[in-house]
mmCIF file of C-alpha atoms in Angstrom:
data_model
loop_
_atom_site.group_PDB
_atom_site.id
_atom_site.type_symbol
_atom_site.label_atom_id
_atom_site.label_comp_id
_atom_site.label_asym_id
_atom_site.label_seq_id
_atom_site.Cartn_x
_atom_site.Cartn_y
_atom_site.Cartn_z
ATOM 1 C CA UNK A 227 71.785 77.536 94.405
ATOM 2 C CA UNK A 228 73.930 80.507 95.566
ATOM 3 C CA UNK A 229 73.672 83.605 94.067
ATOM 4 C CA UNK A 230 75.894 86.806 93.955
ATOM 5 C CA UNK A 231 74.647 90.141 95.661
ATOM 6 C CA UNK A 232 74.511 91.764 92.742
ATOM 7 C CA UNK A 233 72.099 89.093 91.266
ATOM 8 C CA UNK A 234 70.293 88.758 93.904
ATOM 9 C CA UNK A 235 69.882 93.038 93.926
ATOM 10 C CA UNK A 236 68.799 92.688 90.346
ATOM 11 C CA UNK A 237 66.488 90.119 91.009
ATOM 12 C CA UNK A 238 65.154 92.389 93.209
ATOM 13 C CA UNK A 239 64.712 95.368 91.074
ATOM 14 C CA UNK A 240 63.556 93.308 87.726
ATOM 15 C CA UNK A 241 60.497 92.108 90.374
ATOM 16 C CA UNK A 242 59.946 95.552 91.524
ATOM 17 C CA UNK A 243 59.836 97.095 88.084
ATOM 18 C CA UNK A 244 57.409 94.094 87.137
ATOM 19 C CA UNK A 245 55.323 95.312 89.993
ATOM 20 C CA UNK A 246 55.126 99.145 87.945
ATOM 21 C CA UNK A 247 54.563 98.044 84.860
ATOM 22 C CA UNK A 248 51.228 98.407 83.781
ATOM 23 C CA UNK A 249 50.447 100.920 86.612
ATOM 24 C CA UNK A 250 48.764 104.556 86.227
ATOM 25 C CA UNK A 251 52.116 106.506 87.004
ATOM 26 C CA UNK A 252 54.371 103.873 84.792
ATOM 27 C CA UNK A 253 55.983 106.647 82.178
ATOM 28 C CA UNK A 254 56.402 108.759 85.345
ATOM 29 C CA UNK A 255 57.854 106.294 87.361
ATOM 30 C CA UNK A 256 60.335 105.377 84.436
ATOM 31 C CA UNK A 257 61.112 109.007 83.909
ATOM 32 C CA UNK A 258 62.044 109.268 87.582
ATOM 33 C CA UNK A 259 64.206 106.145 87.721
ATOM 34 C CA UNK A 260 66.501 107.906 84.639
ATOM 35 C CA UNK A 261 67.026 110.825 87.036
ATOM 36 C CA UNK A 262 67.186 109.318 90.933
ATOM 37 C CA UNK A 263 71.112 108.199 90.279
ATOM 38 C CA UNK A 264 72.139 111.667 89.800
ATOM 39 C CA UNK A 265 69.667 113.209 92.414
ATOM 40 C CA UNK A 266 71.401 110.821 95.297
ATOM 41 C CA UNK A 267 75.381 111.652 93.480
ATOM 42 C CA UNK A 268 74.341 115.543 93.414
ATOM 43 C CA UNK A 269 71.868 116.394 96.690
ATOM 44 C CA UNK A 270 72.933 113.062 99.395
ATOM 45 C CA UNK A 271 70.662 110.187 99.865
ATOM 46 C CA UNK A 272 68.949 111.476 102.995
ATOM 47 C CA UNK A 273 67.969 114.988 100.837
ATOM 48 C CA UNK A 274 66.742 112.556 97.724
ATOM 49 C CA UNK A 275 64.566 110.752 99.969
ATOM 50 C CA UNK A 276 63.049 114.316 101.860
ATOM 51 C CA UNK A 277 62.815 115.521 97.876
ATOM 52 C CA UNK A 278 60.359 112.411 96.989
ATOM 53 C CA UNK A 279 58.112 112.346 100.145
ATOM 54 C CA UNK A 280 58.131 116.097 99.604
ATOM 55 C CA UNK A 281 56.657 115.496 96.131
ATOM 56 C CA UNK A 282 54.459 112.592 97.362
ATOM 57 C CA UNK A 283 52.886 111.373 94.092
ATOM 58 C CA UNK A 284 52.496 108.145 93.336
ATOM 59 C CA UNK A 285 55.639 107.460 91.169
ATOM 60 C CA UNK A 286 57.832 109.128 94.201
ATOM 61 C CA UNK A 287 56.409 106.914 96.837
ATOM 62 C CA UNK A 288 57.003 104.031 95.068
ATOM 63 C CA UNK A 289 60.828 105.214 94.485
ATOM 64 C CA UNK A 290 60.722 105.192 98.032
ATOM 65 C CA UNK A 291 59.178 102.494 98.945
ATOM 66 C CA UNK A 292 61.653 99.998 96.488
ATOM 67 C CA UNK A 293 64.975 101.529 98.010
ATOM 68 C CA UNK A 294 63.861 101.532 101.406
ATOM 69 C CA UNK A 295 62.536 97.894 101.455
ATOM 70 C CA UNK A 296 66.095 96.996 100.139
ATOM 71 C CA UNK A 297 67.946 99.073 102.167
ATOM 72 C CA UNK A 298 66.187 97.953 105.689
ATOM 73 C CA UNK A 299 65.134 94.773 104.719
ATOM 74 C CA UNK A 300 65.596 92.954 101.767
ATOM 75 C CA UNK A 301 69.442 92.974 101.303
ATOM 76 C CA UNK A 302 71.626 90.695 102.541
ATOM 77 C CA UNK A 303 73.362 93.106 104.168
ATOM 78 C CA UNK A 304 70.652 94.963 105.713
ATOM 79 C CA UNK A 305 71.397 94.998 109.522
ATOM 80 C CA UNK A 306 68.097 96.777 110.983
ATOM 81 C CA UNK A 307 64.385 95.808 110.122
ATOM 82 C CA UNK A 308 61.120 97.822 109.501
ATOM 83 C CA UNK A 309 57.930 95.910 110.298
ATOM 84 C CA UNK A 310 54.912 96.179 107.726
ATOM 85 C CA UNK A 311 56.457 98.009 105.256
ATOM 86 C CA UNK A 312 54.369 98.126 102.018
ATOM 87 C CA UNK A 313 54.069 100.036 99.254
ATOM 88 C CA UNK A 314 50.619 101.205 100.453
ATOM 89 C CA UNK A 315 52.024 102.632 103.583
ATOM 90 C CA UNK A 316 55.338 104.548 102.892
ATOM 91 C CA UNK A 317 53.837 107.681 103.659
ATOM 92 C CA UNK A 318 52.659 106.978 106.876
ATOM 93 C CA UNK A 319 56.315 104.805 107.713
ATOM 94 C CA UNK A 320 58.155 108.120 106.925
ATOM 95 C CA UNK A 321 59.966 109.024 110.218
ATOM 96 C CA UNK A 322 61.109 105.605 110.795
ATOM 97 C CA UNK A 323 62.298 105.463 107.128
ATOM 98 C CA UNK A 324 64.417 108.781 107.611
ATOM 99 C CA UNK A 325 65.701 107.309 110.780
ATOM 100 C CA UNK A 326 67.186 104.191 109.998
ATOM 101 C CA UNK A 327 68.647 105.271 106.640
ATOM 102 C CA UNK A 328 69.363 109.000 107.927
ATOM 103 C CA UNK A 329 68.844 110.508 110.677
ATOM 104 C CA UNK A 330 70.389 107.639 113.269
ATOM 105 C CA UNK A 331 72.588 106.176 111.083
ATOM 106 C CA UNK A 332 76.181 106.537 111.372
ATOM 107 C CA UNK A 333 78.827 107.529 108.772
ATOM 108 C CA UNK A 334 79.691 104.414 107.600
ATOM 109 C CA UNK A 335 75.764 102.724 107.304
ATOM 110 C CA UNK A 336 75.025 106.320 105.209
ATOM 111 C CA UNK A 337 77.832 105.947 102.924
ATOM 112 C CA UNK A 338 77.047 102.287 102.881
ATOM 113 C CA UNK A 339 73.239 102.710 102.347
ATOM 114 C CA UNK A 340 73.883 105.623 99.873
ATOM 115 C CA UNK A 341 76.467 103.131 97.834
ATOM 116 C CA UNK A 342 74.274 100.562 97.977
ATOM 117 C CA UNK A 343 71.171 102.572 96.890
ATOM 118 C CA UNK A 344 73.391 103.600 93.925
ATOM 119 C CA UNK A 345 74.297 100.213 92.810
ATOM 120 C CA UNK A 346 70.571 99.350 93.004
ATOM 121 C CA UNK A 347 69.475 102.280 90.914
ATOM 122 C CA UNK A 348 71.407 101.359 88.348
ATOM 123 C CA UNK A 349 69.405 97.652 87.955
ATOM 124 C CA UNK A 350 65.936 99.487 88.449
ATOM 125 C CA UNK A 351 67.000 101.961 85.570
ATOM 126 C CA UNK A 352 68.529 98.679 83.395
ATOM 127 C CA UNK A 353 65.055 97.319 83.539
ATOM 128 C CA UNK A 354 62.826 100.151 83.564
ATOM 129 C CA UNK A 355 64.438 101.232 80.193
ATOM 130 C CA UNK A 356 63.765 97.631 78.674
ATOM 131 C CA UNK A 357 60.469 97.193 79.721
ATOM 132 C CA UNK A 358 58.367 100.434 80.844
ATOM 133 C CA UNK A 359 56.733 103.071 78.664
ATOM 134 C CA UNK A 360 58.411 106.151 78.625
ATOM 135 C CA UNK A 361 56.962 109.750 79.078
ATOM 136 C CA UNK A 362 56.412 111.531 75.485
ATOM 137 C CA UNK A 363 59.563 113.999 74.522
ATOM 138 C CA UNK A 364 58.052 116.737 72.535
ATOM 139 C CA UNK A 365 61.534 118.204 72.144
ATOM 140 C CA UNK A 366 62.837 115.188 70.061
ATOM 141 C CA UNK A 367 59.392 115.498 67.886
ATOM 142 C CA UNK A 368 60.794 119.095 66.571
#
């Protein structure tokens, strides 16, 4: 059965937001998800990503780890591959993570990966809204 990109990218992030639900930094994680699209549109993708391994918690890693792993090596049109990636090891796959999406790509693969990180945001948000908890608002309690 063929499938579309943009299924197939959706597939991808309903299966990655599966993964989070239920997990310790899941109202985080959802929290950061709302926000991420605007962070890449305002600051770049390559300053987004040096924002969440600057942060480093768990929910920031992971953000990392699921747009990385489709960038580099789950999308169809993913030219370059990272060995062992895992959402265990992001961290310590850092530098090669910045290069291939950043720092040694060329101005076409970092619009392309920036586009394409956009239009897979918007899926992880879609499902992250329908089916993780969110953080409390106290604001909207006044």
């Amino acid at each position: 059965m063929n499938q579309t990109l943009e299924q197939i990218r959706s597939k991808y992030a309903f299966e990655k937001i599966k993964e989070v639900k239920g997990s310790k930094f899941e109202k985080e994680f959802s929290s950061l998800v709302s926000k991420l699209a605007s962070l890449v549109l305002t600051n770049g993708l390559g300053n987004t990503l040096a924002f969440l391994f600057a942060k480093g918690k768990d929910q920031h890693l992971r953000a990392i780890y699921i747009l990385s792993d489709w960038l580099i090596n789950q999308s169809p049109l993913g030219s370059k591959k990272l060995q062992d990636l895992n959402a265990k090891n992001v961290k310590e796959k850092a530098q090669s993570i910045l290069e291939n999406l950043v720092l040694k790509a060329s101005v076409e693969e970092y619009m392309f990966y920036t586009e394409e990180s956009l239009r897979l945001i918007n899926w992880l948000r879609r499902y992250s809204d329908a089916m993780l908890e969110k953080e409390e608002n106290n604001a909207s309690e006044q």
